[in-house]
């Protein structure tokens, strides 16, 4: 089976379970995990974010029963990585954290994918309790045909507890571990820093259709039993991509054009974001999942727009210029404000190459005009 065929069966399996997701969301989710094993699912509460992670994992053979799927509910009092990995108590005994056993199990079973779902992950400050993970994921490199990292947990962290040192030893970030965080943005949660956003694809869940009911004619669809090759990272550096595609330079030129617009408000991205967007686009082209325009539209939505926020005039002007890049020149249409003219453009025309991004920019512009401040987050 090709990847496209496998994803089609995954969609059928999820539909059989009574869940449907908008458009090519499942393809987008796979591409995001394939490009980097850290994804954020953001949006309205109750739209199926946590369920998507569980069903996708289940559809490829990773379940709670076989120990390859784990749901961890983030607690508001988490303040450092010891809550995840563990700490030494006053008696000198190592107390395991919420995920160290799961991470070690994945490390010892490299043939199969493991899914860690951090539910409501921004109830605590992500850059505090996930700091070690965020740093170590950037140390990934290939050695002897496998991807290795700096340690997440060093043997010295166990203190004098020889039992714990023998049980866990040095814990690295396994190449078969996929971390997905679900996010609700409200008054009880913390915003994300750019350190977090730069390292993840942020997939927004905004599609809600309450009168759409599960189909009753869905037949039985078997779950697949896929190895880690289905999701294994294809690229770690831009150098690995340079011989893959004749249009490689064209992709970088398009990103530079966007970055020049972002720079006018100090929101420009760095090399990490550029590289991961290229990884996503090349993975998509290699597997023939989405059109080139739809894939690039997704990456503007997932890697660029979540970083934009502010109350200065330069932010508003930048959003207007980004809209023209994604949709076209909206000026001169009905409406007294930029957002009204953008909305009129969207309603009257087939919106450019990147319609989802254009609609989100319209929302962000309208929010700026109404509140004097804007951000990607609802």
JSON list of C-alpha atoms in Angstrom, two decimals, residues 9 33 48 59 81 90 104 155 164 176-178 186 190 196 209 215-216 239 270 293 305 316 326 358 368:
[
{"chain": "A", "resi": 9, "resn": "UNK", "atom": "CA", "xyz": [-7.88, 3.39, 5.20]},
{"chain": "A", "resi": 33, "resn": "UNK", "atom": "CA", "xyz": [4.14, 14.45, 12.19]},
{"chain": "A", "resi": 48, "resn": "UNK", "atom": "CA", "xyz": [-12.36, 16.15, 18.68]},
{"chain": "A", "resi": 59, "resn": "UNK", "atom": "CA", "xyz": [-5.81, 3.11, 13.25]},
{"chain": "A", "resi": 81, "resn": "UNK", "atom": "CA", "xyz": [10.63, 19.03, 33.63]},
{"chain": "A", "resi": 90, "resn": "UNK", "atom": "CA", "xyz": [14.16, 13.82, 50.47]},
{"chain": "A", "resi": 104, "resn": "UNK", "atom": "CA", "xyz": [11.92, 4.52, 27.86]},
{"chain": "A", "resi": 155, "resn": "UNK", "atom": "CA", "xyz": [22.08, 8.95, 35.01]},
{"chain": "A", "resi": 164, "resn": "UNK", "atom": "CA", "xyz": [16.35, 3.72, 39.17]},
{"chain": "A", "resi": 176, "resn": "UNK", "atom": "CA", "xyz": [9.65, 6.70, 17.18]},
{"chain": "A", "resi": 177, "resn": "UNK", "atom": "CA", "xyz": [8.06, 8.99, 19.80]},
{"chain": "A", "resi": 178, "resn": "UNK", "atom": "CA", "xyz": [5.42, 11.44, 18.50]},
{"chain": "A", "resi": 186, "resn": "UNK", "atom": "CA", "xyz": [-9.32, 30.72, 27.11]},
{"chain": "A", "resi": 190, "resn": "UNK", "atom": "CA", "xyz": [-1.27, 30.40, 29.10]},
{"chain": "A", "resi": 196, "resn": "UNK", "atom": "CA", "xyz": [7.26, 26.55, 21.40]},
{"chain": "A", "resi": 209, "resn": "UNK", "atom": "CA", "xyz": [-21.21, 21.52, 11.90]},
{"chain": "A", "resi": 215, "resn": "UNK", "atom": "CA", "xyz": [-23.15, 7.83, 8.99]},
{"chain": "A", "resi": 216, "resn": "UNK", "atom": "CA", "xyz": [-24.93, 4.60, 9.84]},
{"chain": "A", "resi": 239, "resn": "UNK", "atom": "CA", "xyz": [21.18, 19.82, 3.00]},
{"chain": "A", "resi": 270, "resn": "UNK", "atom": "CA", "xyz": [14.42, 31.98, 11.30]},
{"chain": "A", "resi": 293, "resn": "UNK", "atom": "CA", "xyz": [-0.99, 25.48, -3.09]},
{"chain": "A", "resi": 305, "resn": "UNK", "atom": "CA", "xyz": [0.41, 33.08, 11.46]},
{"chain": "A", "resi": 316, "resn": "UNK", "atom": "CA", "xyz": [-1.90, 45.92, 11.09]},
{"chain": "A", "resi": 326, "resn": "UNK", "atom": "CA", "xyz": [-2.33, 35.22, -0.04]},
{"chain": "A", "resi": 358, "resn": "UNK", "atom": "CA", "xyz": [-6.48, 34.75, 3.74]},
{"chain": "A", "resi": 368, "resn": "UNK", "atom": "CA", "xyz": [-7.20, 44.39, 15.56]}
]
